[in-house]
PDB file of C-alpha atoms and ligand atoms in Angstrom:
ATOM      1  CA  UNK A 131      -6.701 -45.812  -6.569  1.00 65.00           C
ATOM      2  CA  UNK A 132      -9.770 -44.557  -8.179  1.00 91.00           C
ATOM      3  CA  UNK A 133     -11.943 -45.068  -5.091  1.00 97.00           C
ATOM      4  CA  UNK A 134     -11.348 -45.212  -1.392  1.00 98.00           C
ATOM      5  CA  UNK A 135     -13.396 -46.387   0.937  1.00 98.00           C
ATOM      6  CA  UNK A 136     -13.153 -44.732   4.618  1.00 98.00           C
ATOM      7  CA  UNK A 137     -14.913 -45.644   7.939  1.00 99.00           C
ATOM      8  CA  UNK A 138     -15.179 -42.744  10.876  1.00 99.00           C
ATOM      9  CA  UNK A 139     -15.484 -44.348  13.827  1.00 98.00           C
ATOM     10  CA  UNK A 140     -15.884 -41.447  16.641  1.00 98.00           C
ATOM     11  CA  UNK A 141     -15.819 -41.206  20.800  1.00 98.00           C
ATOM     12  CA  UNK A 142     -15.475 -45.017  21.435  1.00 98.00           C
ATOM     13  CA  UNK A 143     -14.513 -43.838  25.300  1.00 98.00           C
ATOM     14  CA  UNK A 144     -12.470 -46.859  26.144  1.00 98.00           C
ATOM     15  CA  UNK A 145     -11.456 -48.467  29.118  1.00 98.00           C
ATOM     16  CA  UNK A 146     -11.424 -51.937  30.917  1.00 97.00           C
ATOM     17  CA  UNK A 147     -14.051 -50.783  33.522  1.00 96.00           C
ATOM     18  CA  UNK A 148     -16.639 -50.093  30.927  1.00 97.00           C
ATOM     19  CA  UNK A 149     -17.562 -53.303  29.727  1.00 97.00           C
ATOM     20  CA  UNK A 150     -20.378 -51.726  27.590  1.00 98.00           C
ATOM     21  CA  UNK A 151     -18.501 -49.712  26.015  1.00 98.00           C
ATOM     22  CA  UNK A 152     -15.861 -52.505  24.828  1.00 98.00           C
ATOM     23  CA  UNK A 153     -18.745 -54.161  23.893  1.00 98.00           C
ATOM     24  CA  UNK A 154     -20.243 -51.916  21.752  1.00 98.00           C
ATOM     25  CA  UNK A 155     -16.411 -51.767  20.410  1.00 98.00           C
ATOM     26  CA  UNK A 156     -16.686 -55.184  19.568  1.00 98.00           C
ATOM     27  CA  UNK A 157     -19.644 -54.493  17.173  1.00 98.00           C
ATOM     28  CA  UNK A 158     -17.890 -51.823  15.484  1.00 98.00           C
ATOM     29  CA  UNK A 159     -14.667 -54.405  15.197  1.00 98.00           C
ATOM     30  CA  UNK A 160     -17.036 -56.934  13.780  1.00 98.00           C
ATOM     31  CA  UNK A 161     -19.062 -54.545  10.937  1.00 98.00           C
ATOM     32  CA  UNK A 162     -15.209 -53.261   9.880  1.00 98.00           C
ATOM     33  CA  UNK A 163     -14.374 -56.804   9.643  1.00 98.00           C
ATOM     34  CA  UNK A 164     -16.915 -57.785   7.576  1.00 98.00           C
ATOM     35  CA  UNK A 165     -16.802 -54.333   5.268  1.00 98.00           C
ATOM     36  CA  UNK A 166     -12.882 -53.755   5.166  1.00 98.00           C
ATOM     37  CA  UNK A 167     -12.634 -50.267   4.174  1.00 98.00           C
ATOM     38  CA  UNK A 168      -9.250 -48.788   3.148  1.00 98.00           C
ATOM     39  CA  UNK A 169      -8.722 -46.884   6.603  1.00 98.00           C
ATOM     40  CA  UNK A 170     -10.710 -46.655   9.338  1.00 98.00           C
ATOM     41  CA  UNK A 171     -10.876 -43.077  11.403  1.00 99.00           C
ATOM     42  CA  UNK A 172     -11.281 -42.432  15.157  1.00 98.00           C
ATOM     43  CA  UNK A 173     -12.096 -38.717  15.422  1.00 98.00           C
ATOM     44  CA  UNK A 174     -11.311 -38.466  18.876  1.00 98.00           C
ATOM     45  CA  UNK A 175     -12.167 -39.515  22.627  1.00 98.00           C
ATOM     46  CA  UNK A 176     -10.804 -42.438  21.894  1.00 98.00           C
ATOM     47  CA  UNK A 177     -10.135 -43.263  25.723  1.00 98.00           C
ATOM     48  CA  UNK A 178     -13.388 -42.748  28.194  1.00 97.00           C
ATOM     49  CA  UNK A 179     -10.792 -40.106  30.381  1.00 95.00           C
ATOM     50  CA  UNK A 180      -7.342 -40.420  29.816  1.00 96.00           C
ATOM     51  CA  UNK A 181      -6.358 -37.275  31.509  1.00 92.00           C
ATOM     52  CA  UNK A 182      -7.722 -38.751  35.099  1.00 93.00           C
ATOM     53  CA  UNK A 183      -7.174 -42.754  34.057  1.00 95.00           C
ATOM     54  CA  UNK A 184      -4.141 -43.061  32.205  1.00 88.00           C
ATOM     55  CA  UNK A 185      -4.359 -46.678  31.069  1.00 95.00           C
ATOM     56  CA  UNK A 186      -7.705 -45.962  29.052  1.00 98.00           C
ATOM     57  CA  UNK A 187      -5.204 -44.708  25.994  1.00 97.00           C
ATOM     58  CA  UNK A 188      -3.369 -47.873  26.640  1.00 97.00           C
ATOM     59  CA  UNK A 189      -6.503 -50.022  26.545  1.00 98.00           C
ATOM     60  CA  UNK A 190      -7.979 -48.063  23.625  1.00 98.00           C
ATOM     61  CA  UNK A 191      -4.648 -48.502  21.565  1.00 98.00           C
ATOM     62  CA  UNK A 192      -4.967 -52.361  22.132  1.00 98.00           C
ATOM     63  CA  UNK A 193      -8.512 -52.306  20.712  1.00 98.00           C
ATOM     64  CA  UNK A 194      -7.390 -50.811  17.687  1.00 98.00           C
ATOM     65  CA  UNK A 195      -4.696 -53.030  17.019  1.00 98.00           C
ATOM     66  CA  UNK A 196      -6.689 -55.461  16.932  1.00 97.00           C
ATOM     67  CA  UNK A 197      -9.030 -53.937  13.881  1.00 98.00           C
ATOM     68  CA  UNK A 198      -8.088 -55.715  11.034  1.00 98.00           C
ATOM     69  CA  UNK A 199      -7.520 -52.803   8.918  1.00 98.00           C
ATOM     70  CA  UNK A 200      -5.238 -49.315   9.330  1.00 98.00           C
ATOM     71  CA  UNK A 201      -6.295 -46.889  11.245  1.00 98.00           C
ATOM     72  CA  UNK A 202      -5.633 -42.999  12.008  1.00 98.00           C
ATOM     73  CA  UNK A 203      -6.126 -41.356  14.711  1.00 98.00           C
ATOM     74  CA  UNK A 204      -7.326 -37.811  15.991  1.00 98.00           C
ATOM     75  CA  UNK A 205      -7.485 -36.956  20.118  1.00 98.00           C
ATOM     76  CA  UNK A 206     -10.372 -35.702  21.703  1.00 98.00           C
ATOM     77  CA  UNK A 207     -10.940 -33.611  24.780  1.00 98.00           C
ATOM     78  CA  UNK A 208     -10.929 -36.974  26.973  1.00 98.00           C
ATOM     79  CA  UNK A 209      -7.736 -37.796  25.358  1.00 98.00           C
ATOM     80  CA  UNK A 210      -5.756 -34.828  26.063  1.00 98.00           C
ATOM     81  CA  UNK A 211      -8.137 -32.070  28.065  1.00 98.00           C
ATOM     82  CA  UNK A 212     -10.376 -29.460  26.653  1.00 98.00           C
ATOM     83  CA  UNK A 213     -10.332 -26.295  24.473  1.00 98.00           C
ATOM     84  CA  UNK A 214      -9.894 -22.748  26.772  1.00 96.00           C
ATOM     85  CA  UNK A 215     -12.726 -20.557  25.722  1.00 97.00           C
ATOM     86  CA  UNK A 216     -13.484 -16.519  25.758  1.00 94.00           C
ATOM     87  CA  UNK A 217     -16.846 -17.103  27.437  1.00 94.00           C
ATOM     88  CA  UNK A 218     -18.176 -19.793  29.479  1.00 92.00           C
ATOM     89  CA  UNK A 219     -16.657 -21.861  32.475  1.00 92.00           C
ATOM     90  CA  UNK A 220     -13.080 -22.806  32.415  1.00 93.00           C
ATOM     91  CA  UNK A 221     -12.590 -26.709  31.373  1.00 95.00           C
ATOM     92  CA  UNK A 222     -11.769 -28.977  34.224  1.00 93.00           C
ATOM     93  CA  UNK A 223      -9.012 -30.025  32.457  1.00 95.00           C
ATOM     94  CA  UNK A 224      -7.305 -27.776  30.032  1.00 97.00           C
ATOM     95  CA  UNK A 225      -5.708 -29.283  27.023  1.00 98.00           C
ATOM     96  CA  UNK A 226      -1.831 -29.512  28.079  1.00 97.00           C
ATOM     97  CA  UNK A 227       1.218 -30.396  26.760  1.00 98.00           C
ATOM     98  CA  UNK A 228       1.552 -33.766  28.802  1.00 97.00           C
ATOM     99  CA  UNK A 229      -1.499 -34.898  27.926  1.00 97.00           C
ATOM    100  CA  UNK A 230      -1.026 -34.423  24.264  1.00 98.00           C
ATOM    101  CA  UNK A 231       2.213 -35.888  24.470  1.00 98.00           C
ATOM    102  CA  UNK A 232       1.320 -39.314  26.412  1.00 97.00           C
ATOM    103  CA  UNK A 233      -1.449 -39.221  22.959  1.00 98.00           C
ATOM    104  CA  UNK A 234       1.047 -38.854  20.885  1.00 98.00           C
ATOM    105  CA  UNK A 235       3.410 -42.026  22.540  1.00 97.00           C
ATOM    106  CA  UNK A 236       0.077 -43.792  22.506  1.00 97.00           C
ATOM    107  CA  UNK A 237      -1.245 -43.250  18.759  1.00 98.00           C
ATOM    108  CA  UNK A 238       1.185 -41.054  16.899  1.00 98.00           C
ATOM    109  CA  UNK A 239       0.892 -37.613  15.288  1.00 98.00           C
ATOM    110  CA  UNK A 240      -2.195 -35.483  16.714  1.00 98.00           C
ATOM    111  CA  UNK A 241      -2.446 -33.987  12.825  1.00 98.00           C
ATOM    112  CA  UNK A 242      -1.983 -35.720   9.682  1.00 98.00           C
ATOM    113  CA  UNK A 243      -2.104 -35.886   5.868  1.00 98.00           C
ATOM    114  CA  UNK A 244      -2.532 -37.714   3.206  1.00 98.00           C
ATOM    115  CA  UNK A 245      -3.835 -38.114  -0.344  1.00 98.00           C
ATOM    116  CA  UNK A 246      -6.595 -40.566  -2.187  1.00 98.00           C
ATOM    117  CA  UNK A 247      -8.560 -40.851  -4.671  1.00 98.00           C
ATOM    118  CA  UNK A 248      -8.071 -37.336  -5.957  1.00 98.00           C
ATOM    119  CA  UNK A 249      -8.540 -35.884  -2.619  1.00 98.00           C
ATOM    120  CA  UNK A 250      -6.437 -34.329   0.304  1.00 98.00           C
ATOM    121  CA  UNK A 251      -7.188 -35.487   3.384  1.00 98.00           C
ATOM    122  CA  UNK A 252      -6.425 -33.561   6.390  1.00 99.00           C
ATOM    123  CA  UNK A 253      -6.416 -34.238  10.527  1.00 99.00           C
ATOM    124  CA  UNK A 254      -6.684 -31.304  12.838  1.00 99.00           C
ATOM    125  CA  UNK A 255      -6.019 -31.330  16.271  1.00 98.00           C
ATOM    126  CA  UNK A 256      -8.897 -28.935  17.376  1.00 98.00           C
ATOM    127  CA  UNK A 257      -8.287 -29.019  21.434  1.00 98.00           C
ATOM    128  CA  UNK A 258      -5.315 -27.162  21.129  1.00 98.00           C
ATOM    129  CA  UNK A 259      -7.472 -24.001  19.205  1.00 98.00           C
ATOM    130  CA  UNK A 260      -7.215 -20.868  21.422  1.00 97.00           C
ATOM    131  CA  UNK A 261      -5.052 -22.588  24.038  1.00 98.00           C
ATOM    132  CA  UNK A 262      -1.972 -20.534  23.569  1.00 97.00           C
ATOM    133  CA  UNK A 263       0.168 -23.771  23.660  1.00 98.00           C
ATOM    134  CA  UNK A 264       3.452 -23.597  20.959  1.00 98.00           C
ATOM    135  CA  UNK A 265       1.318 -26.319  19.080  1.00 98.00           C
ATOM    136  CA  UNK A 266      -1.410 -24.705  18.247  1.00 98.00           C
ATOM    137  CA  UNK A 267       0.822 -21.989  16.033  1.00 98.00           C
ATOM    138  CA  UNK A 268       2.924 -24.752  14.808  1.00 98.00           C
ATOM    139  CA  UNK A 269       0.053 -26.267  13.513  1.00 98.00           C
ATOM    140  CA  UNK A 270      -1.445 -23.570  11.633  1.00 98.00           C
ATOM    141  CA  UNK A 271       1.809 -23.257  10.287  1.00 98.00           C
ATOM    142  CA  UNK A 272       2.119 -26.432   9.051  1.00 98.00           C
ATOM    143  CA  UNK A 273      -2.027 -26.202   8.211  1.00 98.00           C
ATOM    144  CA  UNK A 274      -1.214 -22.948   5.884  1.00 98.00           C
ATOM    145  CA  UNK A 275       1.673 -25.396   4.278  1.00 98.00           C
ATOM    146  CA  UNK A 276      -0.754 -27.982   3.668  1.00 98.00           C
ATOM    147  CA  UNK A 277      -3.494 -25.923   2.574  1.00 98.00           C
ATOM    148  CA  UNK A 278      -0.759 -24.146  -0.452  1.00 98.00           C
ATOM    149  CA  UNK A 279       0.237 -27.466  -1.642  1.00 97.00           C
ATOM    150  CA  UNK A 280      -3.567 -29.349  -2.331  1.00 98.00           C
ATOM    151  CA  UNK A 281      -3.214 -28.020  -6.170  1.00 97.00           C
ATOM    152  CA  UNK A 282      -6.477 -27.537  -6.451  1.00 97.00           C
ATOM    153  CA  UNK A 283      -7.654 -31.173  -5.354  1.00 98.00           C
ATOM    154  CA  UNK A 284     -10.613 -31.602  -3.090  1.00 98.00           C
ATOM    155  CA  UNK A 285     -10.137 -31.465   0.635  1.00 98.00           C
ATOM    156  CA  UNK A 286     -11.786 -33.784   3.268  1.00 98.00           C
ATOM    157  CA  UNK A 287     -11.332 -32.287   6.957  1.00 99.00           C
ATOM    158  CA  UNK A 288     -11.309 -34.574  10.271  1.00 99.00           C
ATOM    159  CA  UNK A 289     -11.024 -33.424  13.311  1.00 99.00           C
ATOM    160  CA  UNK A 290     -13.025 -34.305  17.103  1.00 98.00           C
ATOM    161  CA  UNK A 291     -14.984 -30.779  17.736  1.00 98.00           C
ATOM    162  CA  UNK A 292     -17.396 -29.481  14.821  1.00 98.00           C
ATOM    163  CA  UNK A 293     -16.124 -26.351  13.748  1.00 98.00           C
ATOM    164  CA  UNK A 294     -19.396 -24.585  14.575  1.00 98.00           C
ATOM    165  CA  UNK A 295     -23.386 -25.081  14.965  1.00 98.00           C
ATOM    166  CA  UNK A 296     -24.887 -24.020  11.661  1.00 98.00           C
ATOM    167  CA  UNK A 297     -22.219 -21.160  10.172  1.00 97.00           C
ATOM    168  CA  UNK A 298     -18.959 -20.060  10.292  1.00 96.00           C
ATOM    169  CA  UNK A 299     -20.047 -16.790  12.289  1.00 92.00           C
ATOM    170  CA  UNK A 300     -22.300 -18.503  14.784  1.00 95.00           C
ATOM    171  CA  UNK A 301     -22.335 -16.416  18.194  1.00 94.00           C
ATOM    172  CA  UNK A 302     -20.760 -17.677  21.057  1.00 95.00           C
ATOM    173  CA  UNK A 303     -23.437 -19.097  23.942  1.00 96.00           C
ATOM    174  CA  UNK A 304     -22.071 -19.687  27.390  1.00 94.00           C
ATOM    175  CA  UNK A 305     -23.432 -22.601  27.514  1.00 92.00           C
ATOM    176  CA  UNK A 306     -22.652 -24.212  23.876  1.00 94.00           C
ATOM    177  CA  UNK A 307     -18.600 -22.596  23.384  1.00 96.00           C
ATOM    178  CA  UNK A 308     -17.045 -25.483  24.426  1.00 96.00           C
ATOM    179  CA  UNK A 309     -18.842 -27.899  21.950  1.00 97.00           C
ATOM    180  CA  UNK A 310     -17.465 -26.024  18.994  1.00 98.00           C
ATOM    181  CA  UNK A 311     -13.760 -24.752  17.603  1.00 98.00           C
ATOM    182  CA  UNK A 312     -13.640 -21.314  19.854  1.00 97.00           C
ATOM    183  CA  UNK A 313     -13.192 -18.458  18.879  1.00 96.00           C
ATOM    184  CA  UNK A 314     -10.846 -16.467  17.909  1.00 96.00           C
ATOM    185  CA  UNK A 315      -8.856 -19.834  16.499  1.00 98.00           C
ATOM    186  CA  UNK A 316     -12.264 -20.684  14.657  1.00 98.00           C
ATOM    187  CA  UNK A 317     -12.247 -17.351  12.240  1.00 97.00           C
ATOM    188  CA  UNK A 318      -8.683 -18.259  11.759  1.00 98.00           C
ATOM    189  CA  UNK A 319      -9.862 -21.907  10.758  1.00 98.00           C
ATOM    190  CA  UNK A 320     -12.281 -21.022   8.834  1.00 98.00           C
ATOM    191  CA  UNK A 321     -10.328 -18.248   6.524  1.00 98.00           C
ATOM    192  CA  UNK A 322      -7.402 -20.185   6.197  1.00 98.00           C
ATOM    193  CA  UNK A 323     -10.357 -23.005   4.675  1.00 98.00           C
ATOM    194  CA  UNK A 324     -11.821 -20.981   2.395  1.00 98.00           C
ATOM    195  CA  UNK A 325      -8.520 -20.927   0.217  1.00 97.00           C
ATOM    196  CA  UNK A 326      -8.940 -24.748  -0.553  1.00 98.00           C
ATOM    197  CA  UNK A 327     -12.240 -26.213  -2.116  1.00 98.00           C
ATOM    198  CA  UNK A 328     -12.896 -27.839   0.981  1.00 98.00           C
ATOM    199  CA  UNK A 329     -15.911 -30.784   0.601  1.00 98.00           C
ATOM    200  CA  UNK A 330     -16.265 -32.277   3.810  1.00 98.00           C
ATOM    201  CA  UNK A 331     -15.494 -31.543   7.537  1.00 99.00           C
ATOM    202  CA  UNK A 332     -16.205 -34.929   9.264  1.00 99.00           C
ATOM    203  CA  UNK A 333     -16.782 -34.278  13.062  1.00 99.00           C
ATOM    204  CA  UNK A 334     -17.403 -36.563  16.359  1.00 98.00           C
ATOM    205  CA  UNK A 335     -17.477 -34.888  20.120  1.00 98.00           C
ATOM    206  CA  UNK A 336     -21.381 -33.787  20.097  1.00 98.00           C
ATOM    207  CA  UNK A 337     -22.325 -38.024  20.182  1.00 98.00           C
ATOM    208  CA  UNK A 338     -24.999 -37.015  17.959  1.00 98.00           C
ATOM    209  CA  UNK A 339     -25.830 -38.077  14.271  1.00 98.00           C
ATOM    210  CA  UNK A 340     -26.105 -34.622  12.125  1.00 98.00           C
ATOM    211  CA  UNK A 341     -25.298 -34.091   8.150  1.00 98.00           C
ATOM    212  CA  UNK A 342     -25.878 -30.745   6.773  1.00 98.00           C
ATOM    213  CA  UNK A 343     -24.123 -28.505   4.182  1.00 98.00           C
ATOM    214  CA  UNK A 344     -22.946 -24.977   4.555  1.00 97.00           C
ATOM    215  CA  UNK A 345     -22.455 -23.212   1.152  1.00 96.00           C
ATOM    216  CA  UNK A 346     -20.438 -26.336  -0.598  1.00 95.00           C
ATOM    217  CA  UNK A 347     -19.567 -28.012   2.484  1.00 98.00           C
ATOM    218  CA  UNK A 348     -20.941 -31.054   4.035  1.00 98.00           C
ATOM    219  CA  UNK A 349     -20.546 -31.336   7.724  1.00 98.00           C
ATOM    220  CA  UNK A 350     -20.909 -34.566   8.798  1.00 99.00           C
ATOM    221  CA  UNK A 351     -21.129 -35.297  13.066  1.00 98.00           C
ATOM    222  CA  UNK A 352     -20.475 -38.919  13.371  1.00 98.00           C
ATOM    223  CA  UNK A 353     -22.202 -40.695  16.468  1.00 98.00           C
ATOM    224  CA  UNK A 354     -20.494 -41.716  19.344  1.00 98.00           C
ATOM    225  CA  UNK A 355     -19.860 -45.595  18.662  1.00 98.00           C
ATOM    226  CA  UNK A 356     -20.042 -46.129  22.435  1.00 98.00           C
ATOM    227  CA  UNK A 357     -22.725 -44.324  24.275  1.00 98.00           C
ATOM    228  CA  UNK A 358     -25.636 -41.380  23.997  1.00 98.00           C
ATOM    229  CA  UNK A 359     -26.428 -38.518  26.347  1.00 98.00           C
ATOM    230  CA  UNK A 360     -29.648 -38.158  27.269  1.00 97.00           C
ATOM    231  CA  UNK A 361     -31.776 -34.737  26.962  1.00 97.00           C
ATOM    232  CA  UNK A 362     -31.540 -34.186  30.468  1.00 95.00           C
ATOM    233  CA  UNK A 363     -27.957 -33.634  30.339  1.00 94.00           C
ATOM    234  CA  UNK A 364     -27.273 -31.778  26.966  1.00 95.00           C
ATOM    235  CA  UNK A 365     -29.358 -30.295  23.539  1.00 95.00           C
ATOM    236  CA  UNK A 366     -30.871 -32.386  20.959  1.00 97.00           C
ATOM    237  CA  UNK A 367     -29.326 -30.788  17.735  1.00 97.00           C
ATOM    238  CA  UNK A 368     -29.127 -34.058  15.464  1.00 97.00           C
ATOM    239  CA  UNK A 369     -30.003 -37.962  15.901  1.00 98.00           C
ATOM    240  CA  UNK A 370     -28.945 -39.473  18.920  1.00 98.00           C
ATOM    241  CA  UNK A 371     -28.046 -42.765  18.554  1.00 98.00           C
ATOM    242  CA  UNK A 372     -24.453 -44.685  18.501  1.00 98.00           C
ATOM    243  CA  UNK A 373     -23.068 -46.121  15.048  1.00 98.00           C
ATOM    244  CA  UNK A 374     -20.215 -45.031  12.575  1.00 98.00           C
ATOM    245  CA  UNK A 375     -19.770 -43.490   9.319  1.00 99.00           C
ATOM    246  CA  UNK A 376     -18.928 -44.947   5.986  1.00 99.00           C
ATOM    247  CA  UNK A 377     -17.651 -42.835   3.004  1.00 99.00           C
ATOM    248  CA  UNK A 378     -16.857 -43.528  -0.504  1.00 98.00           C
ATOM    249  CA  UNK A 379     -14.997 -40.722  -2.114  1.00 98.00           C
ATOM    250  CA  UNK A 380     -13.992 -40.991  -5.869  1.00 98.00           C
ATOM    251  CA  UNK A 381     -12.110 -38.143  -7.725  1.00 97.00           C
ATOM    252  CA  UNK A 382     -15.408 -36.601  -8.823  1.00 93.00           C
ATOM    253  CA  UNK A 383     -17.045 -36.869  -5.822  1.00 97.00           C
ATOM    254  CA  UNK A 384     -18.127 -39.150  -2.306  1.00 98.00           C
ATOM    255  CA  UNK A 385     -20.883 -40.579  -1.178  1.00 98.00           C
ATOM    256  CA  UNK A 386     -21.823 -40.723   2.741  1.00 98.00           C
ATOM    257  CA  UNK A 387     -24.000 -43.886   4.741  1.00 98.00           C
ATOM    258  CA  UNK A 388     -24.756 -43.275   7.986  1.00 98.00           C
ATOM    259  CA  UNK A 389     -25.053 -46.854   9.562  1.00 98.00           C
ATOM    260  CA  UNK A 390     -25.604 -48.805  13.042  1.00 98.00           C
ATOM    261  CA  UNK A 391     -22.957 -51.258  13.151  1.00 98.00           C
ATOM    262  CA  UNK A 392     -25.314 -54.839  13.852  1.00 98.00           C
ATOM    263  CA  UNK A 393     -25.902 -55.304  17.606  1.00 98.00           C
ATOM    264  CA  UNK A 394     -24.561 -51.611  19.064  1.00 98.00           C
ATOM    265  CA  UNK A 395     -26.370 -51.034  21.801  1.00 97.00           C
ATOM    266  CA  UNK A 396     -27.671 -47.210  22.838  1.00 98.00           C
ATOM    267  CA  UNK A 397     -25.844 -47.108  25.711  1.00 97.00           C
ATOM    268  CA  UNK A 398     -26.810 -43.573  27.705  1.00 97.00           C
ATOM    269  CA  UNK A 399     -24.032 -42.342  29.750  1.00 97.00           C
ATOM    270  CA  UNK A 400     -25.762 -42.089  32.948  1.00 95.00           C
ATOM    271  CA  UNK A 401     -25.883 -46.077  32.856  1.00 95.00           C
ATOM    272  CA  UNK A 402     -22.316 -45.290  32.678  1.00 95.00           C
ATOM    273  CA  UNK A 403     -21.695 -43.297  35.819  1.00 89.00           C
ATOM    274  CA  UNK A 404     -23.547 -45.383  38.374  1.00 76.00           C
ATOM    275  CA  UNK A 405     -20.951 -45.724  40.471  1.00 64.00           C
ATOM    276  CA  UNK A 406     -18.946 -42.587  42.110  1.00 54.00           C
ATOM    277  CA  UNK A 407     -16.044 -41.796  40.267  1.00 48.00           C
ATOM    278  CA  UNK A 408     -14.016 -38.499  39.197  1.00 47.00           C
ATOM    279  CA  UNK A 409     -16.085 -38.596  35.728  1.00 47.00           C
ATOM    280  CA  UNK A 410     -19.379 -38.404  37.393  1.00 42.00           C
ATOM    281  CA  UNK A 411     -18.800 -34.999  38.254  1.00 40.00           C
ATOM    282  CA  UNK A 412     -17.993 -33.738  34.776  1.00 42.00           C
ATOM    283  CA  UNK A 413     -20.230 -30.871  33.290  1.00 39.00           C
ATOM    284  CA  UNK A 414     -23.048 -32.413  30.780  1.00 40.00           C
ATOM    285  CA  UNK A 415     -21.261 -30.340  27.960  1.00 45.00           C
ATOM    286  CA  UNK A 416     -17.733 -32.196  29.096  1.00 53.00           C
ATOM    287  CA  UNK A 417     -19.095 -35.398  28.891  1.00 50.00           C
ATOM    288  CA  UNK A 418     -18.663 -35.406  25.367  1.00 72.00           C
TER     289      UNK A 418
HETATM  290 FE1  LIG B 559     -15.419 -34.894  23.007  1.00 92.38          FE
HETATM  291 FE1  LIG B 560     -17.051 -37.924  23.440  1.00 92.38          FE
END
């Protein structure tokens, strides 16, 4: 296959009690429908908060079956709880082993690879960074594995939380660490990256548009495809506005559209938590 066509679809937030959501779903269904890439990518927060409703996986899962293409999958901290950090609050809900297993039973493997087009393509799991769970070292192991193998082939990384704001040595803030891969597990990343010519590290969690490129990477934060967060509750740092992102990569190179699927609404999350529920209580910088 001499070119492969990927959508990233990012932070749907499913469940049946958010009808807006489903519907702005529906869109997205519809635009894949009528483009029918190769694969389609969710980077995570697939489910609006599986760790406090489990049947949004469940619903989620049935929304993707229904996408008339395949699909891979990647969780996000309202799949399977959130990233422990060295400075800042606690998460409310720490990433945990149940969590990421009822993922797992739901959409398979939380890390994956595979080759196209003359690239390696690789899915991180990036809650589990700095957690101290067995997973996280068995997946750097099996990272470093995958990383020794891509023969010198360009690599495309996925995974839910940008790695970090602007560069690889970006300070912690208090009030930013949990929006990023934490560190220490981020300098780990990052070296173990540098020993692959690594083009792209496609990103969701931040539900804002942003494209920039660091040295010869291009980071790419796909949009939440369900909802926006207004300024009240967290930074402007890119475009916020919902949609998906297409990509065309080719051996010598790929090519990036950033694109509102027709009829997705801007749905802001405060429409979202009108009525009292467990969710409405979450920090701003959880709500991603
Ligand atoms: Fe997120
Ligand atoms: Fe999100």
């Amino acid at each position: 296959m001499s070119e492969f066509r990927l959508t990233q679809i990012s932070d749907t937030h499913l469940a049946r009690r958010q009808s807006k959501l489903a519907l702005n779903f529906e869109r997205v269904a519809d635009h894949i429908d009528a483009t029918r890439p190769d694969l389609v990518i969710n980077s995570g927060d697939l489910a609006f908060d599986a760790p406090t409703h489990a049947d949004d996986l469940e619903f989620a899962r049935s929304l993707h079956d229904a996408l008339p293409v395949p699909c891979r999958y990647l969780p996000g901290n309202h799949d399977i709880g959130d990233n422990p950090t060295q400075i800042g609050p606690a998460p409310e809900r720490p990433v945990n082993e149940r969590d990421r297993l009822a993922y797992i039973s739901a959409f398979g493997d939380d890390r994956w690879h595979f080759e196209a087009a003359g690239w390696c393509f690789i899915g991180l799991n990036s809650l589990v960074m700095n957690s101290g769970l067995v997973t996280e070292a068995e997946q750097f192991d099996w990272l470093a594995s995958e990383l020794a193998s891509t023969g010198g082939k360009p690599v495309a990384l996925f995974l839910h939380k940008p790695v970090y704001l602007n560069a690889p040595d970006d300070p912690e803030l208090e009030e930013s660490a949990i929006v990023y891969v934490p560190m220490p597990a981020r300098r780990r990343l990052v070296e173990m990256l540098n020993t692959v010519d690594l083009r792209l590290i496609a990103s969701g969690h931040v539900h804002q548009r942003r494209d920039f490129t660091f040295r010869h990477t291009r980071h790419v934060w796909a949009p939440s495809a369900g909802f926006i967060i207004s300024d009240k509750l967290h930074k402007r740092i890119g475009v916020k506005e919902v949609g998906l992102v297409e990509y065309c990569f080719r051996p010598d190179g790929f090519e990036v559209r950033h694109v509102r699927a027709p009829g997705q609404i801007d749905v802001d999350l405060e429409e979202l938590l009108v009525k009292p529920s467990k969710t409405a209580t979450a920090e701003p910088e959880q709500a991603s």
